[in-house]
Amino acid sequence: MTILLTMTGIDAGPWQQQLEALNLNQEFLIWPSDEPLDSVKYALAWNSPHGVLARCPNLEVVFSLGAGVDHLISDPDLPDVPIVRIVDPNLTMRMTEYVVFHVLLHHRRFHDYDRAQRAKKWEVLYQPGANEVRVGVMGMGTLGSDSACKLRDLGFQVAGWSNSPKSFAGIESFAGMDQLTPFLNRTDILVVLLPHTPETEGILNKNLFAALARDGAGQGPVLINAGRGRLQIDDDIVTALDENVLHAVSLDVFEQEPLPVDSALWSHERATLTPHIASESDNRALTKYIAEQIKRHESGQALENVIDNTKGY
Amino acid sequence: MTILLTMTGIDAGPWQQQLEALNLNQEFLIWPSDEPLDSVKYALAWNSPHGVLARCPNLEVVFSLGAGVDHLISDPDLPDVPIVRIVDPNLTMRMTEYVVFHVLLHHRRFHDYDRAQRAKKWEVLYQPGANEVRVGVMGMGTLGSDSACKLRDLGFQVAGWSNSPKSFAGIESFAGMDQLTPFLNRTDILVVLLPHTPETEGILNKNLFAALARDGAGQGPVLINAGRGRLQIDDDIVTALDENVLHAVSLDVFEQEPLPVDSALWSHERATLTPHIASESDNRALTKYIAEQIKRHESGQALENVIDNTKGY
């Protein structure tokens, strides 16, 4: 039996090496390949070229390398087999690091202090306490809810927005499109960890930004997107920053990645960019997780974290 | 009865206004003043000129505006009355914001990503997960232990060092000078929240820096000092940065404050400076705390958080 590695933009070699070290008794095939695909039972996919998976007649499970599965769902020839999403504590921990860091970066006025330091100026700036600042987390799945709880523990006033109501102690819950505006109206710092679906595409646009709270104790609305680039309209973000509809942003994802060199975001003084590394996958932790799922499947146990194809996450 | 406000470097006016609003039925006196000091029962002090408190024959309690009391202990004529230290949740929350932010700043390689952004370069840099990084907190009082717990919750391997052993779930405890070297040997990111005492003065020197772990998963040892400036030797920090004995530092305090404009720290690319604002006192929260203690004292209850003069904290 064979594991197919079909990925674009990342190197399959290290994944194969890590998996081989776990003694799964499987052969490996790296796409593109001229070998027949009949023996492929498992596929590890990241931005796999459309149609490749459909050419594996004996495929039983697809593993998506990363938290999102939009790169698979968009394949019109996607075979009807279970898609297993990576839910790994390491992935959650790293995302929470990113979110907590970027909320504090804006909250603690890092850019203003950095400017003062470069000018060798000893200048005390006002900042409210975390308890005076309202953070809103869009997307309260495994990643979003962990970030929300850690921010709550630091003293922030936290609310979550998701498709269905979620219950976490000390976190206000908003659900559905009806409650989106009230959620935005009470939010000073917006953290976005939504999946990319037809409903969420382009949701981070000028109308949404205009609904954020403008009476907060801080400097003005802040947007932090570590979800998916297709959630946002890059041009609307630039305009909102220029017009101070958004005070500042941290973006880990972009409509087009890598971000084109002519994007105005690169040099905007209140935009903090990272190259889609908010929760950089750690191969060792992820291959261990995949190996565990393959062993479960081989021994007749149910797979975990299988996505719901009708919802897209 | 009178409350004396004796402070240097900060404006007493807002403190008086805040306290007046709390209806304590007390008169106020702001030092310097020609009024007699016989009626002074309480003093609020911050860098009070030496000898002033000794001139109040009926003084019963001194409140120190801030977590440290070194500014009082250094007064050779300090009268023998209880000194109440501010222990305020707001102060703790703000210090924890600072500590968590600066640990994550270095952990997430912010400065490297910032440089890449300015060069418009899409560049993924390796960083370990929090679970691979060992943070050490020197000073495990109210502030240090809260920071340590929040960092532990984010996944870091946390240890604390203090005078006597402290027990916090999941946090390794080191105590006393005997265990300082083993504590430093296992520490990648050192957070310092010690009080300033004769024993701790200048403790952050080249010998201590050389004992930090050099086999960590990150870029090299990091120092974060948000305690007191007199704990550190500024020149030793500059040398350690230049020689890569320290990879990077975040400093909120300095031997001399404001930091002189000719200090090499201002423009060191791996030094992140703030003007003693890690836990900027919020007058409203602090005056509420002081009023509560005055009411306790007036009604015959014991004062809280009275410092031990023999220890100096």
JSON list of N, CA and C in Angstrom, two decimals, chain A residues 93-94 97 101 104-105 107-108 110 113 117-118 120-124 127-132 150 153-154 254 258-259 266 271-273 275 277-278 284, chain B residues 93-94 97 101 104-105 107-108 110 113 117-118 120-124 127-132 150 153-154 254 258-259 266 271-273 275 277-278 284:
[
{"chain": "A", "resi": 93, "resn": "MET", "atom": "N", "xyz": [-1.28, 25.69, 19.92]},
{"chain": "A", "resi": 93, "resn": "MET", "atom": "CA", "xyz": [-0.36, 26.46, 20.76]},
{"chain": "A", "resi": 93, "resn": "MET", "atom": "C", "xyz": [0.31, 27.57, 19.95]},
{"chain": "A", "resi": 94, "resn": "ARG", "atom": "N", "xyz": [0.76, 27.22, 18.74]},
{"chain": "A", "resi": 94, "resn": "ARG", "atom": "CA", "xyz": [1.46, 28.20, 17.92]},
{"chain": "A", "resi": 94, "resn": "ARG", "atom": "C", "xyz": [0.51, 29.32, 17.47]},
{"chain": "A", "resi": 97, "resn": "GLU", "atom": "N", "xyz": [-0.02, 31.61, 20.38]},
{"chain": "A", "resi": 97, "resn": "GLU", "atom": "CA", "xyz": [1.16, 32.49, 20.52]},
{"chain": "A", "resi": 97, "resn": "GLU", "atom": "C", "xyz": [1.01, 33.71, 19.60]},
{"chain": "A", "resi": 101, "resn": "PHE", "atom": "N", "xyz": [0.27, 37.48, 20.98]},
{"chain": "A", "resi": 101, "resn": "PHE", "atom": "CA", "xyz": [1.36, 38.43, 20.69]},
{"chain": "A", "resi": 101, "resn": "PHE", "atom": "C", "xyz": [0.84, 39.65, 19.94]},
{"chain": "A", "resi": 104, "resn": "LEU", "atom": "N", "xyz": [-1.39, 41.97, 22.00]},
{"chain": "A", "resi": 104, "resn": "LEU", "atom": "CA", "xyz": [-0.58, 42.77, 22.93]},
{"chain": "A", "resi": 104, "resn": "LEU", "atom": "C", "xyz": [0.27, 43.81, 22.21]},
{"chain": "A", "resi": 105, "resn": "LEU", "atom": "N", "xyz": [0.75, 43.47, 21.01]},
{"chain": "A", "resi": 105, "resn": "LEU", "atom": "CA", "xyz": [1.56, 44.41, 20.23]},
{"chain": "A", "resi": 105, "resn": "LEU", "atom": "C", "xyz": [0.81, 45.73, 20.03]},
{"chain": "A", "resi": 107, "resn": "HIS", "atom": "N", "xyz": [-2.13, 46.60, 21.66]},
{"chain": "A", "resi": 107, "resn": "HIS", "atom": "CA", "xyz": [-2.60, 47.07, 22.97]},
{"chain": "A", "resi": 107, "resn": "HIS", "atom": "C", "xyz": [-1.51, 47.85, 23.71]},
{"chain": "A", "resi": 108, "resn": "ARG", "atom": "N", "xyz": [-0.27, 47.37, 23.65]},
{"chain": "A", "resi": 108, "resn": "ARG", "atom": "CA", "xyz": [0.84, 48.00, 24.37]},
{"chain": "A", "resi": 108, "resn": "ARG", "atom": "C", "xyz": [1.51, 49.11, 23.55]},
{"chain": "A", "resi": 110, "resn": "PHE", "atom": "N", "xyz": [3.19, 49.13, 20.76]},
{"chain": "A", "resi": 110, "resn": "PHE", "atom": "CA", "xyz": [4.59, 48.82, 20.44]},
{"chain": "A", "resi": 110, "resn": "PHE", "atom": "C", "xyz": [5.17, 49.74, 19.38]},
{"chain": "A", "resi": 113, "resn": "TYR", "atom": "N", "xyz": [6.10, 53.13, 20.76]},
{"chain": "A", "resi": 113, "resn": "TYR", "atom": "CA", "xyz": [7.30, 53.07, 21.62]},
{"chain": "A", "resi": 113, "resn": "TYR", "atom": "C", "xyz": [8.55, 52.79, 20.79]},
{"chain": "A", "resi": 117, "resn": "GLN", "atom": "N", "xyz": [11.82, 55.06, 20.68]},
{"chain": "A", "resi": 117, "resn": "GLN", "atom": "CA", "xyz": [13.17, 54.54, 20.94]},
{"chain": "A", "resi": 117, "resn": "GLN", "atom": "C", "xyz": [14.14, 54.95, 19.84]},
{"chain": "A", "resi": 118, "resn": "ARG", "atom": "N", "xyz": [13.71, 54.82, 18.59]},
{"chain": "A", "resi": 118, "resn": "ARG", "atom": "CA", "xyz": [14.60, 55.18, 17.48]},
{"chain": "A", "resi": 118, "resn": "ARG", "atom": "C", "xyz": [14.96, 56.66, 17.52]},
{"chain": "A", "resi": 120, "resn": "LYS", "atom": "N", "xyz": [15.37, 58.14, 20.30]},
{"chain": "A", "resi": 120, "resn": "LYS", "atom": "CA", "xyz": [16.00, 58.28, 21.63]},
{"chain": "A", "resi": 120, "resn": "LYS", "atom": "C", "xyz": [15.18, 59.17, 22.55]},
{"chain": "A", "resi": 121, "resn": "LYS", "atom": "N", "xyz": [13.87, 59.00, 22.48]},
{"chain": "A", "resi": 121, "resn": "LYS", "atom": "CA", "xyz": [12.96, 59.80, 23.30]},
{"chain": "A", "resi": 121, "resn": "LYS", "atom": "C", "xyz": [12.36, 58.98, 24.42]},
{"chain": "A", "resi": 122, "resn": "TRP", "atom": "N", "xyz": [12.49, 59.45, 25.66]},
{"chain": "A", "resi": 122, "resn": "TRP", "atom": "CA", "xyz": [11.89, 58.85, 26.85]},
{"chain": "A", "resi": 122, "resn": "TRP", "atom": "C", "xyz": [10.50, 59.43, 26.97]},
{"chain": "A", "resi": 123, "resn": "GLU", "atom": "N", "xyz": [9.51, 58.69, 26.48]},
{"chain": "A", "resi": 123, "resn": "GLU", "atom": "CA", "xyz": [8.17, 59.28, 26.34]},
{"chain": "A", "resi": 123, "resn": "GLU", "atom": "C", "xyz": [7.12, 58.29, 26.82]},
{"chain": "A", "resi": 124, "resn": "VAL", "atom": "N", "xyz": [6.42, 58.63, 27.90]},
{"chain": "A", "resi": 124, "resn": "VAL", "atom": "CA", "xyz": [5.39, 57.75, 28.45]},
{"chain": "A", "resi": 124, "resn": "VAL", "atom": "C", "xyz": [4.07, 58.02, 27.72]},
{"chain": "A", "resi": 127, "resn": "GLN", "atom": "N", "xyz": [-1.91, 54.11, 27.88]},
{"chain": "A", "resi": 127, "resn": "GLN", "atom": "CA", "xyz": [-2.58, 52.91, 27.37]},
{"chain": "A", "resi": 127, "resn": "GLN", "atom": "C", "xyz": [-3.55, 52.41, 28.43]},
{"chain": "A", "resi": 128, "resn": "PRO", "atom": "N", "xyz": [-4.71, 51.95, 28.00]},
{"chain": "A", "resi": 128, "resn": "PRO", "atom": "CA", "xyz": [-5.66, 51.40, 28.98]},
{"chain": "A", "resi": 128, "resn": "PRO", "atom": "C", "xyz": [-5.16, 50.05, 29.48]},
{"chain": "A", "resi": 129, "resn": "GLY", "atom": "N", "xyz": [-5.73, 49.53, 30.55]},
{"chain": "A", "resi": 129, "resn": "GLY", "atom": "CA", "xyz": [-5.47, 48.16, 30.98]},
{"chain": "A", "resi": 129, "resn": "GLY", "atom": "C", "xyz": [-6.24, 47.19, 30.09]},
{"chain": "A", "resi": 130, "resn": "ALA", "atom": "N", "xyz": [-5.80, 45.94, 30.08]},
{"chain": "A", "resi": 130, "resn": "ALA", "atom": "CA", "xyz": [-6.49, 44.92, 29.28]},
{"chain": "A", "resi": 130, "resn": "ALA", "atom": "C", "xyz": [-7.97, 44.86, 29.64]},
{"chain": "A", "resi": 131, "resn": "ASN", "atom": "N", "xyz": [-8.29, 45.11, 30.91]},
{"chain": "A", "resi": 131, "resn": "ASN", "atom": "CA", "xyz": [-9.68, 45.02, 31.37]},
{"chain": "A", "resi": 131, "resn": "ASN", "atom": "C", "xyz": [-10.59, 46.09, 30.77]},
{"chain": "A", "resi": 132, "resn": "GLU", "atom": "N", "xyz": [-9.99, 47.09, 30.12]},
{"chain": "A", "resi": 132, "resn": "GLU", "atom": "CA", "xyz": [-10.80, 48.14, 29.49]},
{"chain": "A", "resi": 132, "resn": "GLU", "atom": "C", "xyz": [-10.94, 47.92, 27.99]},
{"chain": "A", "resi": 150, "resn": "LYS", "atom": "N", "xyz": [-7.24, 32.35, 26.37]},
{"chain": "A", "resi": 150, "resn": "LYS", "atom": "CA", "xyz": [-5.96, 32.90, 26.85]},
{"chain": "A", "resi": 150, "resn": "LYS", "atom": "C", "xyz": [-6.05, 34.43, 26.98]},
{"chain": "A", "resi": 153, "resn": "ASP", "atom": "N", "xyz": [-7.96, 35.25, 30.07]},
{"chain": "A", "resi": 153, "resn": "ASP", "atom": "CA", "xyz": [-7.14, 35.06, 31.26]},
{"chain": "A", "resi": 153, "resn": "ASP", "atom": "C", "xyz": [-6.18, 36.22, 31.49]},
{"chain": "A", "resi": 154, "resn": "LEU", "atom": "N", "xyz": [-5.82, 36.92, 30.43]},
{"chain": "A", "resi": 154, "resn": "LEU", "atom": "CA", "xyz": [-4.94, 38.09, 30.57]},
{"chain": "A", "resi": 154, "resn": "LEU", "atom": "C", "xyz": [-5.73, 39.33, 31.00]},
{"chain": "A", "resi": 254, "resn": "PHE", "atom": "N", "xyz": [-3.10, 36.71, 3.00]},
{"chain": "A", "resi": 254, "resn": "PHE", "atom": "CA", "xyz": [-3.35, 37.72, 1.99]},
{"chain": "A", "resi": 254, "resn": "PHE", "atom": "C", "xyz": [-4.14, 37.10, 0.84]},
{"chain": "A", "resi": 258, "resn": "PRO", "atom": "N", "xyz": [2.76, 34.33, -2.22]},
{"chain": "A", "resi": 258, "resn": "PRO", "atom": "CA", "xyz": [3.29, 35.47, -1.45]},
{"chain": "A", "resi": 258, "resn": "PRO", "atom": "C", "xyz": [2.65, 36.79, -1.85]},
{"chain": "A", "resi": 259, "resn": "LEU", "atom": "N", "xyz": [2.56, 37.71, -0.90]},
{"chain": "A", "resi": 259, "resn": "LEU", "atom": "CA", "xyz": [2.00, 39.04, -1.16]},
{"chain": "A", "resi": 259, "resn": "LEU", "atom": "C", "xyz": [2.82, 39.72, -2.26]},
{"chain": "A", "resi": 266, "resn": "TRP", "atom": "N", "xyz": [2.80, 46.33, 2.37]},
{"chain": "A", "resi": 266, "resn": "TRP", "atom": "CA", "xyz": [4.19, 46.11, 2.81]},
{"chain": "A", "resi": 266, "resn": "TRP", "atom": "C", "xyz": [4.75, 47.29, 3.61]},
{"chain": "A", "resi": 271, "resn": "ALA", "atom": "N", "xyz": [0.67, 48.62, 9.50]},
{"chain": "A", "resi": 271, "resn": "ALA", "atom": "CA", "xyz": [0.39, 47.23, 9.10]},
{"chain": "A", "resi": 271, "resn": "ALA", "atom": "C", "xyz": [1.58, 46.35, 9.47]},
{"chain": "A", "resi": 272, "resn": "THR", "atom": "N", "xyz": [1.32, 45.30, 10.23]},
{"chain": "A", "resi": 272, "resn": "THR", "atom": "CA", "xyz": [2.37, 44.36, 10.64]},
{"chain": "A", "resi": 272, "resn": "THR", "atom": "C", "xyz": [2.11, 43.04, 9.92]},
{"chain": "A", "resi": 273, "resn": "LEU", "atom": "N", "xyz": [3.04, 42.68, 9.02]},
{"chain": "A", "resi": 273, "resn": "LEU", "atom": "CA", "xyz": [2.82, 41.52, 8.16]},
{"chain": "A", "resi": 273, "resn": "LEU", "atom": "C", "xyz": [3.75, 40.36, 8.50]},
{"chain": "A", "resi": 275, "resn": "PRO", "atom": "N", "xyz": [4.59, 36.17, 6.87]},
{"chain": "A", "resi": 275, "resn": "PRO", "atom": "CA", "xyz": [4.37, 35.37, 5.66]},
{"chain": "A", "resi": 275, "resn": "PRO", "atom": "C", "xyz": [3.66, 34.03, 5.93]},
{"chain": "A", "resi": 277, "resn": "ILE", "atom": "N", "xyz": [2.81, 32.44, 8.69]},
{"chain": "A", "resi": 277, "resn": "ILE", "atom": "CA", "xyz": [3.54, 31.61, 9.64]},
{"chain": "A", "resi": 277, "resn": "ILE", "atom": "C", "xyz": [2.89, 31.62, 11.03]},
{"chain": "A", "resi": 278, "resn": "ALA", "atom": "N", "xyz": [1.66, 32.16, 11.12]},
{"chain": "A", "resi": 278, "resn": "ALA", "atom": "CA", "xyz": [1.02, 32.28, 12.44]},
{"chain": "A", "resi": 278, "resn": "ALA", "atom": "C", "xyz": [1.07, 30.93, 13.16]},
{"chain": "A", "resi": 284, "resn": "ARG", "atom": "N", "xyz": [7.22, 17.26, 12.66]},
{"chain": "A", "resi": 284, "resn": "ARG", "atom": "CA", "xyz": [7.32, 16.13, 13.58]},
{"chain": "A", "resi": 284, "resn": "ARG", "atom": "C", "xyz": [6.00, 15.86, 14.30]},
{"chain": "B", "resi": 93, "resn": "MET", "atom": "N", "xyz": [-1.95, 42.82, 36.45]},
{"chain": "B", "resi": 93, "resn": "MET", "atom": "CA", "xyz": [-2.43, 42.58, 35.08]},
{"chain": "B", "resi": 93, "resn": "MET", "atom": "C", "xyz": [-1.54, 43.29, 34.07]},
{"chain": "B", "resi": 94, "resn": "ARG", "atom": "N", "xyz": [-1.21, 44.55, 34.35]},
{"chain": "B", "resi": 94, "resn": "ARG", "atom": "CA", "xyz": [-0.41, 45.32, 33.41]},
{"chain": "B", "resi": 94, "resn": "ARG", "atom": "C", "xyz": [1.02, 44.77, 33.31]},
{"chain": "B", "resi": 97, "resn": "GLU", "atom": "N", "xyz": [0.86, 41.69, 31.18]},
{"chain": "B", "resi": 97, "resn": "GLU", "atom": "CA", "xyz": [0.77, 42.10, 29.76]},
{"chain": "B", "resi": 97, "resn": "GLU", "atom": "C", "xyz": [2.18, 42.34, 29.20]},
{"chain": "B", "resi": 101, "resn": "PHE", "atom": "N", "xyz": [4.02, 39.85, 26.53]},
{"chain": "B", "resi": 101, "resn": "PHE", "atom": "CA", "xyz": [4.28, 40.49, 25.24]},
{"chain": "B", "resi": 101, "resn": "PHE", "atom": "C", "xyz": [5.76, 40.38, 24.86]},
{"chain": "B", "resi": 104, "resn": "LEU", "atom": "N", "xyz": [6.96, 36.87, 24.02]},
{"chain": "B", "resi": 104, "resn": "LEU", "atom": "CA", "xyz": [6.50, 36.46, 22.69]},
{"chain": "B", "resi": 104, "resn": "LEU", "atom": "C", "xyz": [7.21, 37.24, 21.58]},
{"chain": "B", "resi": 105, "resn": "LEU", "atom": "N", "xyz": [7.53, 38.51, 21.84]},
{"chain": "B", "resi": 105, "resn": "LEU", "atom": "CA", "xyz": [8.23, 39.33, 20.85]},
{"chain": "B", "resi": 105, "resn": "LEU", "atom": "C", "xyz": [9.53, 38.64, 20.41]},
{"chain": "B", "resi": 107, "resn": "HIS", "atom": "N", "xyz": [10.41, 35.39, 21.17]},
{"chain": "B", "resi": 107, "resn": "HIS", "atom": "CA", "xyz": [10.10, 34.01, 20.78]},
{"chain": "B", "resi": 107, "resn": "HIS", "atom": "C", "xyz": [9.62, 33.95, 19.33]},
{"chain": "B", "resi": 108, "resn": "ARG", "atom": "N", "xyz": [8.77, 34.92, 18.94]},
{"chain": "B", "resi": 108, "resn": "ARG", "atom": "CA", "xyz": [8.20, 34.90, 17.58]},
{"chain": "B", "resi": 108, "resn": "ARG", "atom": "C", "xyz": [9.10, 35.61, 16.57]},
{"chain": "B", "resi": 110, "resn": "PHE", "atom": "N", "xyz": [10.08, 38.70, 16.23]},
{"chain": "B", "resi": 110, "resn": "PHE", "atom": "CA", "xyz": [9.43, 39.88, 15.67]},
{"chain": "B", "resi": 110, "resn": "PHE", "atom": "C", "xyz": [10.40, 40.77, 14.89]},
{"chain": "B", "resi": 113, "resn": "TYR", "atom": "N", "xyz": [11.22, 39.43, 11.47]},
{"chain": "B", "resi": 113, "resn": "TYR", "atom": "CA", "xyz": [10.10, 39.56, 10.53]},
{"chain": "B", "resi": 113, "resn": "TYR", "atom": "C", "xyz": [9.86, 41.03, 10.16]},
{"chain": "B", "resi": 117, "resn": "GLN", "atom": "N", "xyz": [9.80, 42.53, 6.49]},
{"chain": "B", "resi": 117, "resn": "GLN", "atom": "CA", "xyz": [8.69, 43.33, 5.94]},
{"chain": "B", "resi": 117, "resn": "GLN", "atom": "C", "xyz": [9.19, 44.62, 5.32]},
{"chain": "B", "resi": 118, "resn": "ARG", "atom": "N", "xyz": [10.11, 45.30, 6.02]},
{"chain": "B", "resi": 118, "resn": "ARG", "atom": "CA", "xyz": [10.60, 46.58, 5.49]},
{"chain": "B", "resi": 118, "resn": "ARG", "atom": "C", "xyz": [11.33, 46.38, 4.17]},
{"chain": "B", "resi": 120, "resn": "LYS", "atom": "N", "xyz": [10.33, 44.20, 2.08]},
{"chain": "B", "resi": 120, "resn": "LYS", "atom": "CA", "xyz": [9.29, 43.58, 1.25]},
{"chain": "B", "resi": 120, "resn": "LYS", "atom": "C", "xyz": [9.65, 42.15, 0.86]},
{"chain": "B", "resi": 121, "resn": "LYS", "atom": "N", "xyz": [10.20, 41.42, 1.83]},
{"chain": "B", "resi": 121, "resn": "LYS", "atom": "CA", "xyz": [10.61, 40.04, 1.59]},
{"chain": "B", "resi": 121, "resn": "LYS", "atom": "C", "xyz": [9.67, 39.06, 2.28]},
{"chain": "B", "resi": 122, "resn": "TRP", "atom": "N", "xyz": [9.12, 38.12, 1.52]},
{"chain": "B", "resi": 122, "resn": "TRP", "atom": "CA", "xyz": [8.28, 37.04, 2.03]},
{"chain": "B", "resi": 122, "resn": "TRP", "atom": "C", "xyz": [9.23, 35.91, 2.45]},
{"chain": "B", "resi": 123, "resn": "GLU", "atom": "N", "xyz": [9.54, 35.85, 3.73]},
{"chain": "B", "resi": 123, "resn": "GLU", "atom": "CA", "xyz": [10.60, 34.97, 4.18]},
{"chain": "B", "resi": 123, "resn": "GLU", "atom": "C", "xyz": [10.16, 34.23, 5.45]},
{"chain": "B", "resi": 124, "resn": "VAL", "atom": "N", "xyz": [10.04, 32.91, 5.35]},
{"chain": "B", "resi": 124, "resn": "VAL", "atom": "CA", "xyz": [9.63, 32.10, 6.50]},
{"chain": "B", "resi": 124, "resn": "VAL", "atom": "C", "xyz": [10.87, 31.74, 7.32]},
{"chain": "B", "resi": 127, "resn": "GLN", "atom": "N", "xyz": [11.12, 28.94, 13.89]},
{"chain": "B", "resi": 127, "resn": "GLN", "atom": "CA", "xyz": [10.99, 29.23, 15.32]},
{"chain": "B", "resi": 127, "resn": "GLN", "atom": "C", "xyz": [10.46, 27.98, 16.01]},
{"chain": "B", "resi": 128, "resn": "PRO", "atom": "N", "xyz": [10.98, 27.69, 17.20]},
{"chain": "B", "resi": 128, "resn": "PRO", "atom": "CA", "xyz": [10.46, 26.54, 17.94]},
{"chain": "B", "resi": 128, "resn": "PRO", "atom": "C", "xyz": [9.07, 26.85, 18.49]},
{"chain": "B", "resi": 129, "resn": "GLY", "atom": "N", "xyz": [8.34, 25.84, 18.95]},
{"chain": "B", "resi": 129, "resn": "GLY", "atom": "CA", "xyz": [7.09, 26.06, 19.67]},
{"chain": "B", "resi": 129, "resn": "GLY", "atom": "C", "xyz": [7.40, 26.49, 21.09]},
{"chain": "B", "resi": 130, "resn": "ALA", "atom": "N", "xyz": [6.41, 27.11, 21.75]},
{"chain": "B", "resi": 130, "resn": "ALA", "atom": "CA", "xyz": [6.61, 27.54, 23.14]},
{"chain": "B", "resi": 130, "resn": "ALA", "atom": "C", "xyz": [7.04, 26.35, 24.01]},
{"chain": "B", "resi": 131, "resn": "ASN", "atom": "N", "xyz": [6.54, 25.16, 23.69]},
{"chain": "B", "resi": 131, "resn": "ASN", "atom": "CA", "xyz": [6.84, 23.98, 24.51]},
{"chain": "B", "resi": 131, "resn": "ASN", "atom": "C", "xyz": [8.31, 23.57, 24.45]},
{"chain": "B", "resi": 132, "resn": "GLU", "atom": "N", "xyz": [9.06, 24.15, 23.51]},
{"chain": "B", "resi": 132, "resn": "GLU", "atom": "CA", "xyz": [10.49, 23.83, 23.41]},
{"chain": "B", "resi": 132, "resn": "GLU", "atom": "C", "xyz": [11.36, 24.91, 24.07]},
{"chain": "B", "resi": 150, "resn": "LYS", "atom": "N", "xyz": [0.92, 32.59, 33.57]},
{"chain": "B", "resi": 150, "resn": "LYS", "atom": "CA", "xyz": [0.37, 32.88, 32.25]},
{"chain": "B", "resi": 150, "resn": "LYS", "atom": "C", "xyz": [1.29, 32.32, 31.15]},
{"chain": "B", "resi": 153, "resn": "ASP", "atom": "N", "xyz": [0.76, 28.65, 30.94]},
{"chain": "B", "resi": 153, "resn": "ASP", "atom": "CA", "xyz": [-0.49, 28.34, 30.25]},
{"chain": "B", "resi": 153, "resn": "ASP", "atom": "C", "xyz": [-0.35, 28.45, 28.73]},
{"chain": "B", "resi": 154, "resn": "LEU", "atom": "N", "xyz": [0.59, 29.27, 28.27]},
{"chain": "B", "resi": 154, "resn": "LEU", "atom": "CA", "xyz": [0.82, 29.40, 26.82]},
{"chain": "B", "resi": 154, "resn": "LEU", "atom": "C", "xyz": [1.69, 28.26, 26.30]},
{"chain": "B", "resi": 254, "resn": "PHE", "atom": "N", "xyz": [16.37, 51.11, 33.96]},
{"chain": "B", "resi": 254, "resn": "PHE", "atom": "CA", "xyz": [17.76, 51.43, 33.65]},
{"chain": "B", "resi": 254, "resn": "PHE", "atom": "C", "xyz": [18.47, 51.94, 34.89]},
{"chain": "B", "resi": 258, "resn": "PRO", "atom": "N", "xyz": [15.45, 59.24, 33.42]},
{"chain": "B", "resi": 258, "resn": "PRO", "atom": "CA", "xyz": [15.42, 58.70, 32.06]},
{"chain": "B", "resi": 258, "resn": "PRO", "atom": "C", "xyz": [16.79, 58.23, 31.58]},
{"chain": "B", "resi": 259, "resn": "LEU", "atom": "N", "xyz": [16.80, 57.23, 30.72]},
{"chain": "B", "resi": 259, "resn": "LEU", "atom": "CA", "xyz": [18.05, 56.72, 30.16]},
{"chain": "B", "resi": 259, "resn": "LEU", "atom": "C", "xyz": [18.78, 57.85, 29.43]},
{"chain": "B", "resi": 266, "resn": "TRP", "atom": "N", "xyz": [20.02, 52.66, 23.37]},
{"chain": "B", "resi": 266, "resn": "TRP", "atom": "CA", "xyz": [18.96, 53.27, 22.55]},
{"chain": "B", "resi": 266, "resn": "TRP", "atom": "C", "xyz": [18.94, 52.71, 21.13]},
{"chain": "B", "resi": 271, "resn": "ALA", "atom": "N", "xyz": [17.97, 45.49, 21.15]},
{"chain": "B", "resi": 271, "resn": "ALA", "atom": "CA", "xyz": [17.49, 45.99, 22.45]},
{"chain": "B", "resi": 271, "resn": "ALA", "atom": "C", "xyz": [16.15, 46.69, 22.25]},
{"chain": "B", "resi": 272, "resn": "THR", "atom": "N", "xyz": [15.14, 46.26, 23.00]},
{"chain": "B", "resi": 272, "resn": "THR", "atom": "CA", "xyz": [13.82, 46.87, 22.92]},
{"chain": "B", "resi": 272, "resn": "THR", "atom": "C", "xyz": [13.57, 47.60, 24.24]},
{"chain": "B", "resi": 273, "resn": "LEU", "atom": "N", "xyz": [13.47, 48.92, 24.16]},
{"chain": "B", "resi": 273, "resn": "LEU", "atom": "CA", "xyz": [13.38, 49.74, 25.37]},
{"chain": "B", "resi": 273, "resn": "LEU", "atom": "C", "xyz": [12.01, 50.36, 25.54]},
{"chain": "B", "resi": 275, "resn": "PRO", "atom": "N", "xyz": [10.04, 53.22, 28.53]},
{"chain": "B", "resi": 275, "resn": "PRO", "atom": "CA", "xyz": [10.39, 54.20, 29.58]},
{"chain": "B", "resi": 275, "resn": "PRO", "atom": "C", "xyz": [9.72, 53.91, 30.92]},
{"chain": "B", "resi": 277, "resn": "ILE", "atom": "N", "xyz": [7.39, 51.79, 31.89]},
{"chain": "B", "resi": 277, "resn": "ILE", "atom": "CA", "xyz": [5.93, 51.77, 31.79]},
{"chain": "B", "resi": 277, "resn": "ILE", "atom": "C", "xyz": [5.37, 50.35, 31.84]},
{"chain": "B", "resi": 278, "resn": "ALA", "atom": "N", "xyz": [6.22, 49.36, 32.18]},
{"chain": "B", "resi": 278, "resn": "ALA", "atom": "CA", "xyz": [5.75, 47.97, 32.15]},
{"chain": "B", "resi": 278, "resn": "ALA", "atom": "C", "xyz": [4.45, 47.84, 32.91]},
{"chain": "B", "resi": 284, "resn": "ARG", "atom": "N", "xyz": [-6.66, 55.57, 39.39]},
{"chain": "B", "resi": 284, "resn": "ARG", "atom": "CA", "xyz": [-8.00, 55.23, 39.91]},
{"chain": "B", "resi": 284, "resn": "ARG", "atom": "C", "xyz": [-7.97, 53.95, 40.73]}
]
